[in-house]
Coordinates of C-alpha atoms and ligand atoms in Angstrom, one line a residue:
Chain S
S1 CA -25.1 -0.1 5.8
L2 CA -23.7 -1.1 9.1
S3 CA -27.1 -0.5 10.7
D4 CA -28.7 -3.1 8.3
R5 CA -25.9 -5.6 8.9
L6 CA -26.2 -5.3 12.7
G7 CA -29.9 -5.4 12.4
S8 CA -29.8 -9.0 11.0
V9 CA -27.0 -10.0 13.5
F10 CA -29.1 -8.8 16.4
K11 CA -32.5 -10.2 15.2
K12 CA -32.1 -13.0 17.6
L13 CA -31.5 -10.6 20.5
K14 CA -35.2 -9.8 20.8
G15 CA -36.4 -10.0 24.4
Q16 CA -32.9 -10.2 26.0
G17 CA -32.3 -7.8 28.9
K18 CA -28.7 -6.9 28.5
L19 CA -26.0 -6.7 25.8
S20 CA -23.7 -9.5 26.9
E21 CA -20.2 -10.3 25.7
K22 CA -21.5 -13.3 23.9
N23 CA -24.4 -11.7 22.1
I24 CA -22.4 -8.7 20.9
Q25 CA -19.5 -10.8 19.6
D26 CA -21.1 -11.2 16.2
G27 CA -22.1 -7.6 16.2
L28 CA -18.5 -6.6 16.8
K29 CA -17.4 -8.8 13.9
E30 CA -19.6 -6.7 11.6
V31 CA -18.2 -3.5 13.1
R32 CA -14.7 -4.7 12.6
L33 CA -15.4 -5.5 8.9
A34 CA -17.0 -2.2 8.3
L35 CA -14.1 -0.3 9.8
L36 CA -11.5 -2.3 7.8
E37 CA -13.5 -1.8 4.6
A38 CA -13.5 1.9 5.4
D39 CA -9.6 1.9 5.5
V40 CA -9.2 2.3 9.2
H41 CA -5.8 0.8 10.2
Y42 CA -5.8 -2.8 11.4
K43 CA -4.3 -1.9 14.8
V44 CA -6.6 1.1 15.3
V45 CA -9.5 -1.2 14.6
K46 CA -8.3 -3.6 17.2
T47 CA -8.1 -0.9 19.9
L48 CA -11.5 0.5 18.9
I49 CA -13.3 -2.8 19.0
A50 CA -11.9 -3.4 22.5
A51 CA -13.1 0.0 23.7
I52 CA -16.5 -0.5 22.1
K53 CA -16.9 -3.9 23.6
E54 CA -16.1 -2.5 27.0
R55 CA -18.8 0.2 26.6
A56 CA -21.4 -2.1 25.1
V57 CA -21.2 -5.1 27.5
G58 CA -23.6 -4.9 30.4
Q59 CA -25.6 -2.1 28.9
E60 CA -29.4 -2.4 29.3
V61 CA -31.0 -3.1 25.9
L62 CA -32.9 0.2 25.5
E63 CA -36.6 0.4 24.9
S64 CA -36.4 2.9 22.1
L65 CA -33.6 1.2 20.1
T66 CA -33.0 -2.3 18.7
P67 CA -29.7 -3.9 20.1
G68 CA -28.2 -3.3 16.6
Q69 CA -29.1 0.4 16.7
Q70 CA -27.7 0.6 20.2
V71 CA -24.3 -0.8 19.1
V72 CA -24.2 1.6 16.1
K73 CA -25.0 4.4 18.5
I74 CA -22.1 3.4 20.8
V75 CA -19.7 2.9 17.8
N76 CA -20.7 6.3 16.4
E77 CA -20.2 8.0 19.8
E78 CA -16.8 6.3 20.2
L79 CA -15.6 7.4 16.8
T80 CA -16.9 10.9 17.2
N81 CA -15.2 11.3 20.5
L82 CA -12.0 10.0 19.1
M83 CA -12.0 12.5 16.2
G84 CA -13.4 15.6 17.8
G85 CA -12.9 17.7 20.9
A86 CA -9.7 19.4 20.1
N87 CA -8.8 22.9 18.9
E88 CA -10.0 23.0 15.4
E89 CA -8.9 26.5 14.4
I90 CA -5.7 27.4 12.5
N91 CA -3.0 28.7 14.9
L92 CA -2.1 32.2 13.7
S93 CA -0.4 33.5 16.8
G94 CA 3.3 34.0 17.5
G95 CA 4.6 35.3 14.2
H96 CA 4.8 38.5 12.2
P97 CA 3.7 37.7 9.6
A98 CA 1.8 34.6 10.8
S99 CA 2.6 31.6 8.6
I100 CA 1.1 28.3 7.7
M101 CA 3.3 25.5 6.3
L102 CA 1.6 22.8 4.2
V103 CA 3.2 19.4 4.1
G104 CA 2.3 15.9 2.9
L105 CA 2.9 13.2 0.4
Q106 CA 3.0 13.7 -3.4
G107 CA -0.4 14.6 -5.0
S108 CA -2.3 15.0 -1.7
G109 CA -3.7 18.4 -2.6
K110 CA -1.3 20.9 -1.0
T111 CA -1.0 23.4 -3.8
T112 CA -4.8 23.5 -4.4
T113 CA -5.4 23.7 -0.6
A114 CA -3.0 26.7 -0.3
G115 CA -5.3 28.6 -2.6
K116 CA -8.4 27.6 -0.6
L117 CA -6.7 28.5 2.6
A118 CA -5.8 31.9 1.3
V119 CA -9.5 32.5 0.3
Y120 CA -10.6 31.3 3.7
L121 CA -8.2 33.5 5.6
R122 CA -9.2 36.5 3.5
G123 CA -12.8 35.8 4.4
Q124 CA -11.7 36.0 8.0
G125 CA -10.3 39.5 7.5
R126 CA -6.6 38.5 7.1
K127 CA -4.2 39.4 4.2
P128 CA -2.8 36.1 2.9
Y129 CA 0.5 35.8 0.9
L130 CA 1.1 32.7 -1.1
V131 CA 4.7 31.3 -1.1
P132 CA 5.6 28.5 -3.5
V133 CA 8.5 26.5 -2.0
D134 CA 8.3 23.5 -4.3
V135 CA 11.4 23.8 -6.5
Y136 CA 11.2 20.2 -7.8
R137 CA 7.9 19.4 -9.5
P138 CA 7.7 20.7 -13.1
A139 CA 5.6 23.9 -13.2
A140 CA 4.8 23.8 -9.5
I141 CA 5.6 27.4 -9.0
E142 CA 3.6 28.3 -12.1
Q143 CA 0.7 26.3 -10.7
L144 CA 0.5 28.3 -7.4
T145 CA 1.2 31.5 -9.3
K146 CA -1.7 30.9 -11.6
I147 CA -4.0 30.0 -8.7
G148 CA -3.0 33.2 -6.8
K149 CA -3.6 35.3 -10.0
E150 CA -7.1 33.8 -10.4
L151 CA -7.9 34.5 -6.8
S152 CA -6.3 38.0 -6.7
I153 CA -4.0 36.8 -3.9
P154 CA -0.3 38.0 -4.1
V155 CA 2.2 35.2 -4.7
Y156 CA 5.9 35.4 -4.0
P157 CA 8.0 35.2 -7.2
S158 CA 9.9 32.0 -6.3
D159 CA 12.3 30.4 -8.7
T160 CA 13.6 26.8 -8.9
E161 CA 17.3 27.9 -8.4
T162 CA 16.8 29.1 -4.8
K163 CA 16.7 26.8 -1.8
P164 CA 13.3 26.4 -0.2
E165 CA 14.4 27.7 3.2
K166 CA 15.9 30.7 1.5
I167 CA 12.7 31.4 -0.5
A168 CA 10.7 31.2 2.8
E169 CA 13.2 33.7 4.4
L170 CA 13.0 36.2 1.6
A171 CA 9.2 35.8 1.2
R172 CA 8.7 36.7 4.9
I173 CA 10.3 40.1 4.2
K174 CA 8.4 40.6 1.0
C175 CA 5.1 39.5 2.6
A176 CA 5.3 42.4 5.1
Q177 CA 6.3 44.8 2.3
E178 CA 3.2 43.8 0.4
G179 CA 1.1 44.7 3.5
C180 CA 0.2 41.0 4.0
D181 CA -0.1 39.4 7.4
T182 CA -0.3 35.7 6.8
M183 CA 2.2 33.6 4.7
I184 CA 1.1 30.2 3.3
L185 CA 4.1 28.0 2.4
D186 CA 3.3 25.4 -0.2
T187 CA 6.0 22.7 0.1
A188 CA 6.9 20.0 -2.4
G189 CA 5.2 16.6 -2.0
R190 CA 7.7 14.1 -0.5
L191 CA 7.9 10.6 1.0
H192 CA 8.2 10.4 4.7
I193 CA 11.0 7.9 4.2
D194 CA 13.0 10.4 2.2
D195 CA 15.5 11.6 4.9
E196 CA 16.9 14.4 2.8
L197 CA 13.5 15.9 2.0
M198 CA 12.3 15.4 5.5
A199 CA 15.4 17.3 6.7
E200 CA 14.6 20.1 4.3
L201 CA 11.2 20.5 6.0
G202 CA 13.0 20.8 9.2
R203 CA 15.3 23.6 7.8
I204 CA 12.3 25.5 6.4
K205 CA 10.7 25.3 9.8
A206 CA 13.8 26.4 11.6
T207 CA 14.5 29.3 9.3
T208 CA 10.9 30.7 9.3
P209 CA 9.1 29.2 12.3
P210 CA 5.5 28.7 11.2
S211 CA 2.5 29.6 13.4
D212 CA 0.9 26.3 12.2
I213 CA 2.0 23.3 10.3
L214 CA -0.8 21.4 8.5
L215 CA -0.5 17.9 7.2
V216 CA -2.5 17.6 3.9
A217 CA -3.8 14.1 3.5
D218 CA -5.9 12.4 0.9
A219 CA -9.2 11.0 2.1
M220 CA -8.7 7.9 0.0
T221 CA -5.5 6.9 1.8
G222 CA -5.5 3.3 2.9
Q223 CA -3.6 1.5 5.7
D224 CA -0.4 3.4 5.1
A225 CA -2.0 6.5 6.6
V226 CA -0.5 5.6 10.0
N227 CA 3.0 5.3 8.7
M228 CA 3.1 8.6 6.9
A229 CA 1.2 10.6 9.5
K230 CA 3.4 9.3 12.3
A231 CA 6.5 10.2 10.4
F232 CA 5.4 13.7 9.4
N233 CA 4.2 14.3 12.9
D234 CA 7.4 13.0 14.6
A235 CA 9.5 15.1 12.2
M236 CA 7.4 18.3 12.3
D237 CA 5.0 18.2 15.3
V238 CA 2.1 19.2 13.0
G239 CA -0.6 21.4 14.4
G240 CA -3.4 19.7 12.5
V241 CA -4.6 17.9 9.4
I242 CA -6.5 18.8 6.3
L243 CA -8.3 15.9 4.6
T244 CA -8.7 16.4 0.9
K245 CA -10.9 14.9 -1.9
M246 CA -13.8 14.4 0.6
D247 CA -16.1 15.0 -2.4
G248 CA -15.4 11.5 -3.5
D249 CA -16.9 8.3 -2.1
A250 CA -13.9 7.2 -0.1
R251 CA -15.1 6.2 3.4
G252 CA -12.2 8.1 4.9
G253 CA -11.0 5.7 7.6
A254 CA -7.6 7.3 7.2
A255 CA -9.1 10.2 9.3
L256 CA -9.4 7.9 12.3
S257 CA -6.0 6.3 11.8
I258 CA -4.3 9.7 11.5
R259 CA -6.0 11.1 14.5
S260 CA -5.4 8.0 16.5
I261 CA -1.6 7.8 15.8
T262 CA -0.8 11.6 16.0
G263 CA -3.4 12.9 18.5
K264 CA -3.6 15.9 16.2
P265 CA -7.0 17.4 15.1
I266 CA -8.4 17.3 11.6
K267 CA -9.1 21.0 11.1
F268 CA -10.6 21.2 7.6
I269 CA -11.7 19.1 4.7
G270 CA -11.3 19.7 0.9
T271 CA -14.5 19.1 -1.0
G272 CA -13.6 19.9 -4.6
E273 CA -11.0 21.5 -6.9
K274 CA -12.4 25.1 -6.7
S275 CA -11.2 27.6 -4.2
N276 CA -14.4 27.6 -2.1
A277 CA -14.4 23.8 -1.7
F278 CA -13.1 24.1 1.9
E279 CA -15.1 23.3 5.0
A280 CA -14.6 22.9 8.7
F281 CA -14.2 19.3 9.8
H282 CA -17.3 17.7 11.6
P283 CA -16.3 14.6 13.6
N284 CA -19.9 13.3 13.9
R285 CA -20.4 13.5 10.1
M286 CA -17.1 11.8 9.6
A287 CA -18.0 9.0 12.0
S288 CA -21.2 8.2 10.1
R289 CA -19.3 8.3 6.8
I290 CA -16.7 5.9 8.0
L291 CA -19.3 3.5 9.4
G292 CA -21.1 3.5 6.1
Chain O
F1 CA 6.8 -11.0 7.7
I2 CA 7.2 -14.4 9.5
T3 CA 10.4 -14.4 11.4
K4 CA 10.1 -17.8 13.2
T5 CA 9.9 -21.0 11.2
E6 CA 7.4 -23.0 13.0
L7 CA 3.7 -22.0 12.9
T8 CA 2.1 -20.7 16.0
E9 CA -1.4 -19.5 16.9
D10 CA -0.3 -16.1 16.0
S11 CA 1.2 -16.9 12.6
L12 CA -2.0 -16.8 10.7
E13 CA -3.2 -13.7 12.4
E14 CA 0.1 -12.0 11.7
L15 CA -0.2 -13.0 8.1
E16 CA -3.8 -11.7 8.0
E17 CA -2.5 -8.4 9.5
T18 CA 0.3 -8.2 6.9
L19 CA -2.0 -8.7 4.0
I20 CA -4.7 -6.3 5.3
T21 CA -2.2 -3.6 6.1
A22 CA -0.9 -4.0 2.5
D23 CA -4.4 -2.8 1.5
M24 CA -5.4 -6.1 0.0
G25 CA -8.9 -5.7 1.4
V26 CA -10.5 -7.8 4.1
N27 CA -12.7 -9.8 1.8
T28 CA -9.9 -10.7 -0.6
V29 CA -7.7 -11.6 2.3
M30 CA -10.4 -13.8 3.9
D31 CA -10.9 -15.6 0.5
L32 CA -7.1 -16.2 0.2
M33 CA -6.7 -17.3 3.8
E34 CA -9.6 -19.8 3.9
P35 CA -8.0 -22.7 1.9
I36 CA -4.6 -21.9 3.5
T37 CA -6.0 -22.0 7.0
E38 CA -7.6 -25.3 6.2
K39 CA -4.3 -26.7 5.1
V40 CA -2.6 -25.5 8.2
N41 CA -5.2 -27.1 10.4
K42 CA -4.8 -30.3 8.5
K43 CA -1.0 -30.1 9.0
Q44 CA -0.5 -30.0 5.2
I45 CA 1.4 -26.7 5.8
T46 CA 3.7 -27.1 8.7
N47 CA 6.2 -24.2 8.6
S48 CA 6.5 -20.6 7.5
K49 CA 8.3 -21.4 4.3
E50 CA 5.5 -23.6 3.2
L51 CA 3.0 -21.0 4.3
R52 CA 4.7 -18.3 2.2
A53 CA 4.9 -20.6 -0.8
A54 CA 1.2 -21.5 -0.6
L55 CA 0.2 -17.9 -0.3
T56 CA 2.5 -16.9 -3.2
D57 CA 1.0 -19.6 -5.4
A58 CA -2.6 -18.5 -4.5
M59 CA -1.8 -14.9 -5.4
L60 CA 0.0 -15.9 -8.6
D61 CA -3.1 -17.9 -9.6
L62 CA -5.1 -14.7 -9.2
I63 CA -2.8 -12.4 -11.0
K64 CA -1.0 -14.4 -13.6
P65 CA -3.9 -15.3 -15.9
V66 CA -4.9 -11.7 -16.1
H67 CA -1.5 -10.8 -17.6
E68 CA -1.3 -13.5 -20.2
N69 CA -2.0 -12.6 -23.9
K70 CA -2.3 -9.0 -23.1
E71 CA 0.4 -7.6 -25.4
L72 CA 0.0 -4.1 -26.7
P73 CA -1.9 -4.0 -30.0
N74 CA 0.3 -3.6 -33.1
K75 CA -1.1 -0.2 -34.2
K76 CA 0.6 2.8 -35.6
P77 CA 0.2 5.2 -34.0
L78 CA -0.7 3.3 -30.8
V79 CA -3.1 5.7 -29.0
I80 CA -2.9 5.5 -25.2
M81 CA -5.4 7.5 -23.1
V82 CA -4.3 8.0 -19.5
V83 CA -7.0 8.5 -16.8
G84 CA -7.5 8.4 -13.1
V85 CA -8.5 10.4 -10.0
N86 CA -6.7 13.6 -9.0
G87 CA -3.1 13.6 -8.0
V88 CA -2.3 9.9 -8.6
G89 CA 0.6 10.5 -11.0
K90 CA -0.9 10.5 -14.6
T91 CA 1.1 13.4 -16.0
T92 CA 4.4 12.2 -14.4
T93 CA 3.7 8.6 -15.6
I94 CA 3.2 9.9 -19.2
G95 CA 6.6 11.6 -18.9
K96 CA 8.2 8.3 -17.9
L97 CA 6.4 6.4 -20.6
A98 CA 7.6 8.9 -23.2
A99 CA 11.2 8.3 -22.0
N100 CA 10.6 4.5 -22.0
F101 CA 9.1 4.3 -25.5
K102 CA 11.8 6.6 -26.9
K103 CA 14.5 4.3 -25.5
Q104 CA 12.8 1.5 -27.4
G105 CA 13.4 3.5 -30.6
K106 CA 9.8 4.6 -30.9
K107 CA 8.6 8.1 -32.1
V108 CA 6.5 9.5 -29.3
M109 CA 4.0 12.3 -29.1
L110 CA 2.2 13.7 -26.1
V111 CA -1.2 15.3 -26.0
A112 CA -2.0 17.9 -23.3
G113 CA -5.6 16.9 -22.6
D114 CA -5.8 18.5 -19.2
T115 CA -7.0 21.9 -20.2
F116 CA -8.5 22.5 -16.8
R117 CA -6.0 22.4 -13.9
A118 CA -3.6 25.3 -13.3
A119 CA -0.3 24.8 -15.1
A120 CA -1.2 21.2 -16.2
V121 CA -0.2 21.9 -19.8
E122 CA 3.1 23.6 -18.7
Q123 CA 3.8 20.6 -16.5
L124 CA 3.5 18.2 -19.5
E125 CA 5.4 20.6 -21.7
I126 CA 8.4 20.3 -19.4
W127 CA 8.2 16.5 -19.6
A128 CA 8.1 16.7 -23.4
Q129 CA 11.2 18.9 -23.3
R130 CA 13.0 16.7 -20.9
T131 CA 12.3 13.6 -22.9
G132 CA 12.8 15.2 -26.3
V133 CA 9.3 14.4 -27.6
Q134 CA 6.7 16.4 -29.5
I135 CA 3.6 17.7 -27.8
V136 CA 0.2 19.0 -29.0
R137 CA -1.6 21.6 -26.9
H138 CA -4.4 24.1 -27.1
R139 CA -5.1 27.2 -25.0
D140 CA -6.2 26.8 -21.3
N141 CA -9.8 25.8 -20.8
S142 CA -10.2 24.6 -24.4
D143 CA -12.2 21.4 -25.1
P144 CA -10.1 18.4 -24.2
A145 CA -12.0 16.4 -26.9
A146 CA -10.8 18.9 -29.5
V147 CA -7.2 18.6 -28.2
A148 CA -7.4 14.8 -28.4
Y149 CA -8.7 14.9 -31.9
D150 CA -5.9 17.2 -33.1
G151 CA -3.3 15.2 -31.1
V152 CA -4.3 11.9 -32.7
A153 CA -4.5 13.5 -36.2
A154 CA -1.0 15.1 -35.8
A155 CA 0.4 11.8 -34.5
E156 CA -0.9 10.0 -37.6
A157 CA 0.2 12.8 -40.0
R158 CA 3.7 12.9 -38.5
G159 CA 4.2 9.1 -38.5
M160 CA 4.3 8.7 -34.7
D161 CA 4.6 5.2 -33.2
V162 CA 2.9 6.1 -29.9
V163 CA 0.7 9.0 -28.9
I164 CA -0.2 9.4 -25.2
I165 CA -3.1 11.5 -24.1
D166 CA -3.1 13.2 -20.7
T167 CA -6.4 13.9 -19.1
A168 CA -7.4 16.0 -16.1
G169 CA -7.8 14.2 -12.8
R170 CA -11.4 13.6 -11.9
L171 CA -13.3 11.7 -9.3
H172 CA -15.1 8.6 -10.6
T173 CA -18.2 9.9 -8.9
Q174 CA -18.3 13.1 -11.0
V175 CA -20.8 12.0 -13.6
N176 CA -20.3 15.0 -15.9
L177 CA -16.6 14.5 -15.9
M178 CA -16.9 10.8 -16.7
E179 CA -19.2 11.9 -19.6
E180 CA -16.3 14.2 -20.7
L181 CA -14.0 11.1 -20.8
K182 CA -16.5 9.4 -23.1
K183 CA -16.5 12.4 -25.3
I184 CA -12.7 12.4 -25.5
R185 CA -12.8 8.7 -26.5
R186 CA -15.3 9.4 -29.2
S187 CA -13.1 12.2 -30.4
C188 CA -10.1 9.9 -30.7
H189 CA -12.2 7.4 -32.6
K190 CA -13.4 10.1 -35.0
S191 CA -9.8 11.1 -35.7
L192 CA -8.5 7.5 -35.9
P193 CA -11.1 4.7 -35.9
G194 CA -10.4 2.1 -33.3
S195 CA -8.5 4.5 -31.1
P196 CA -7.8 4.9 -28.3
H197 CA -6.3 1.4 -28.5
E198 CA -5.3 1.5 -24.8
T199 CA -6.9 3.2 -21.8
W200 CA -4.8 3.1 -18.7
L201 CA -6.0 3.8 -15.3
V202 CA -3.4 5.2 -12.9
I203 CA -3.8 4.1 -9.3
D204 CA -1.8 5.6 -6.4
A205 CA -0.3 2.8 -4.2
N206 CA -1.4 4.8 -1.1
T207 CA -5.1 4.3 -2.0
G208 CA -7.2 2.1 0.1
Q209 CA -10.4 0.3 -0.8
N210 CA -11.6 3.3 -2.8
A211 CA -9.4 2.1 -5.6
V212 CA -12.0 -0.7 -6.2
S213 CA -14.8 1.9 -6.8
Q214 CA -12.4 4.0 -9.0
A215 CA -11.6 1.0 -11.2
K216 CA -15.2 -0.1 -11.4
L217 CA -16.6 3.3 -12.5
F218 CA -13.8 4.2 -14.9
H219 CA -14.1 0.8 -16.5
E220 CA -17.9 1.1 -16.8
A221 CA -17.6 4.5 -18.3
I222 CA -14.8 4.1 -20.9
G223 CA -13.3 0.6 -20.6
V224 CA -9.9 0.3 -19.0
T225 CA -7.3 -1.9 -20.7
G226 CA -4.5 -1.5 -18.3
M227 CA -3.4 -0.1 -15.0
V228 CA -0.3 1.7 -13.7
L229 CA 0.4 1.6 -10.0
T230 CA 2.4 4.6 -8.9
K231 CA 4.3 5.7 -5.8
V232 CA 5.4 2.2 -4.9
D233 CA 8.7 3.7 -3.8
G234 CA 6.8 4.9 -0.6
T235 CA 5.8 2.6 2.2
A236 CA 2.3 1.7 0.8
K237 CA 2.2 -1.6 -0.9
G238 CA -0.7 -1.2 -3.4
G239 CA -2.2 -4.6 -2.5
I240 CA -5.5 -3.3 -3.7
V241 CA -4.6 -3.9 -7.4
V242 CA -4.6 -7.6 -6.7
S243 CA -8.4 -7.7 -6.3
I244 CA -8.9 -5.2 -9.0
C245 CA -7.0 -6.9 -11.8
H246 CA -8.6 -10.2 -10.8
D247 CA -12.2 -8.8 -10.7
M248 CA -11.8 -6.8 -13.9
D249 CA -9.4 -9.0 -15.9
V250 CA -7.2 -5.9 -16.5
P251 CA -3.4 -6.2 -16.4
I252 CA -1.1 -4.0 -14.4
R253 CA 1.2 -2.6 -17.2
Y254 CA 3.7 -0.6 -15.2
I255 CA 4.8 0.3 -11.7
G256 CA 5.9 3.9 -10.9
L257 CA 8.7 4.1 -8.3
G258 CA 9.8 7.7 -8.1
E259 CA 9.5 11.1 -9.7
K260 CA 12.2 10.9 -12.4
A261 CA 11.9 9.8 -16.0
E262 CA 13.6 6.5 -15.4
D263 CA 11.4 5.6 -12.4
L264 CA 9.1 3.2 -14.3
R265 CA 9.2 -0.6 -14.4
E266 CA 7.2 -3.2 -16.2
F267 CA 4.9 -5.1 -13.8
E268 CA 6.3 -8.4 -12.7
A269 CA 3.9 -10.6 -10.7
R270 CA 6.3 -12.6 -8.6
E271 CA 8.4 -9.5 -7.6
F272 CA 5.2 -7.6 -6.7
I273 CA 3.8 -10.4 -4.5
K274 CA 7.2 -10.8 -2.8
A275 CA 7.1 -7.1 -1.8
L276 CA 3.5 -7.5 -0.4
F277 CA 4.5 -9.8 2.4
Ligands
GTP301 N1 -11.9 16.5 -6.2 C1 -11.0 17.1 -5.4 N2 -9.8 17.3 -6.0 C2 -8.8 17.9 -5.3 C3 -9.0 18.4 -3.9 N3 -7.9 18.9 -3.5 C4 -7.0 18.9 -4.5 N4 -7.6 18.3 -5.6 C5 -7.0 17.9 -6.9 O1 -5.9 17.0 -6.6 C6 -4.9 17.1 -7.6 C7 -3.6 17.3 -6.9 O2 -3.6 18.6 -6.2 P1 -2.3 19.4 -6.0 O3 -2.7 20.6 -5.2 O4 -1.5 19.6 -7.2 O5 -1.5 18.4 -5.0 P2 -0.1 18.6 -4.3 O6 -0.2 18.0 -3.0 O7 0.3 20.0 -4.3 O8 0.8 17.7 -5.2 P3 2.4 17.7 -5.2 O9 2.9 19.2 -5.1 O10 2.9 17.1 -6.4 O11 2.8 16.9 -4.0 C8 -5.3 18.3 -8.5 O12 -5.9 17.8 -9.6 C9 -6.3 19.1 -7.6 O13 -7.2 19.8 -8.4 C10 -10.3 18.1 -3.4 O14 -10.6 18.5 -2.2 N5 -11.2 17.5 -4.2
GTP302 N1 7.3 9.1 -5.1 C1 6.6 9.1 -6.2 N2 5.9 10.2 -6.6 C2 5.2 10.2 -7.8 C3 5.2 9.0 -8.6 N3 4.4 9.3 -9.7 C4 4.0 10.6 -9.5 N4 4.5 11.2 -8.4 C5 4.4 12.5 -7.9 O1 3.0 12.7 -7.6 C6 2.6 14.1 -7.7 C7 1.4 14.1 -8.6 O2 1.8 13.7 -9.9 P1 1.0 14.2 -11.2 O3 1.7 13.5 -12.4 O4 0.9 15.7 -11.3 O5 -0.4 13.5 -11.0 P2 -1.7 13.7 -11.8 O6 -2.5 12.4 -11.7 O7 -1.3 14.1 -13.2 O8 -2.4 14.9 -11.1 P3 -3.7 15.7 -11.6 O9 -3.5 16.0 -13.1 O10 -3.7 16.9 -10.8 O11 -4.9 14.8 -11.4 C8 3.9 14.7 -8.3 O12 4.5 15.3 -7.2 C9 4.7 13.6 -8.8 O13 6.1 13.9 -8.9 C10 5.9 7.8 -8.1 O14 5.9 6.8 -8.7 N5 6.6 8.0 -7.0
MG303 MG1 2.0 20.9 -5.1
MG304 MG1 -1.9 15.7 -14.4

């Protein structure tokens, strides 16, 4: 673990009064390695190390902690502060019905998350309505329809011949008719460099303005997390992020990169394939996980 | 990546950044950069063209040997099992492979081994229709090992050249699901001794260092004989496969570059390296 690695780096620091720039240089090398191995973006790591160095230098070596533990504590606090402290709730105001639009790269977990979100909202006393707007992927509409059926959540009867923005428009009307108050739009996975499909998202947003737009991102995403997050955020001004597949052993550095480049909060995490595998995001737990 | 021709202080750091942001992994990058940095310091590499050539050669030395003498076994039917974590592109890749093998004049059959995820069988059925190939399926939630057994048996009985088995996505850390993969393998072998002849691990190019753990655990559990790198049409470079194929001596069979049937290409080392930096 990073604590162990820093422990050996700082062995020679015994009996020194302060953390100096010189003596934490090796420690910072270990921190940098740990963050890169955890998939935090190269540039984000650079910024972070500079911030940590600034905080660490000149600090009194505490009685209760070894210098290594102290650096870990500073790093942990820095990461936690970076990832936390913003509105973590889903924005449901400003629409009748309220609506949540899920966007992201192919295979990140949007359709599965739509079902989880519906269950979560129902638990909060809301009446969710699932709307499949993926008209491209084979059996995508069937997938969400089956999920809805299993969870006893109504699903709009989309078909692949109707344009996604039209589906959303018609679903909004049907949603109210069904006595539901919250629409969940499951969009098709797409590349952030696909101009046509990114424009489609814009059209859906314009036609049925969502109360919240959530970027669904895979916890095992590597360095490219900054590119895709920046592009989706620039195009859609997302309200927040859902990090999926957190039940694996990916360190999840993408969380830091995404938060750093967009400034948007990670609101929830996906922790499995079942509909209840959905939890609130805890920045301090994420920080420890990233540091390993 | 290197726009000016003469090497400066920053050239090596820029190169390191390019490789790390291509997901090659900091340790692999350090191992590759060490001899090259030494050559630069000794003035044996004096410009960016030479630097690029040295790095390309170093990477070819890592990747090329892994791809030699790894032709597909001459079996009929050739049984290919496709595995990988959730959402990486297994089912879509199988659709593309079906189209590809069919183009080569082969008789292809698909086996709907994902009996768990909603509409997984329907998804593969559409690919079977699109590519005009046969498919074997059971009801939802049936035992994937039983579907695999029947699929391989049907492929043999109907004189298929290739049979491709789709499996449900699973995290390499889910021990019971890795056991299920072993059971599917045993089932294939019961139906046709020696099968599956190929087990291909699908890796999403967007994946970071976790791909190493995925490869290791899938390989330990069932033995991986090939990899397919998908979603290379995005901005992620998939550099992680360089360390994986080297460490595991497993070739990269194909690259997926899109969502249509024709978006599949055989892996070509030099072309891949060129795209990395
Ligand atoms: N283990 C695990 N698997 C997940 C999680 N979220 C989604 N999955 C799985 O990931 C795979 C992809 O999920 P989908 O919901 O189809 O992903 P998607 O983003 O809708 O995919 P596209 O529509 O093709 O872009 C499925 O096998 C899901 O069961 C999670 O939190 N943990
Ligand atoms: N851009 C791009 N998308 C791809 C590629 N391969 C697959 N996809 C997309 O990735 C998403 C997931 O593909 P699937 O084939 O369902 O993935 P899977 O591994 O079978 O997923 P599970 O069975 O749920 O684990 C779909 O939207 C595919 O169209 C590729 O090479 N490029
Ligand atoms: Mg989907
Ligand atoms: Mg699949």
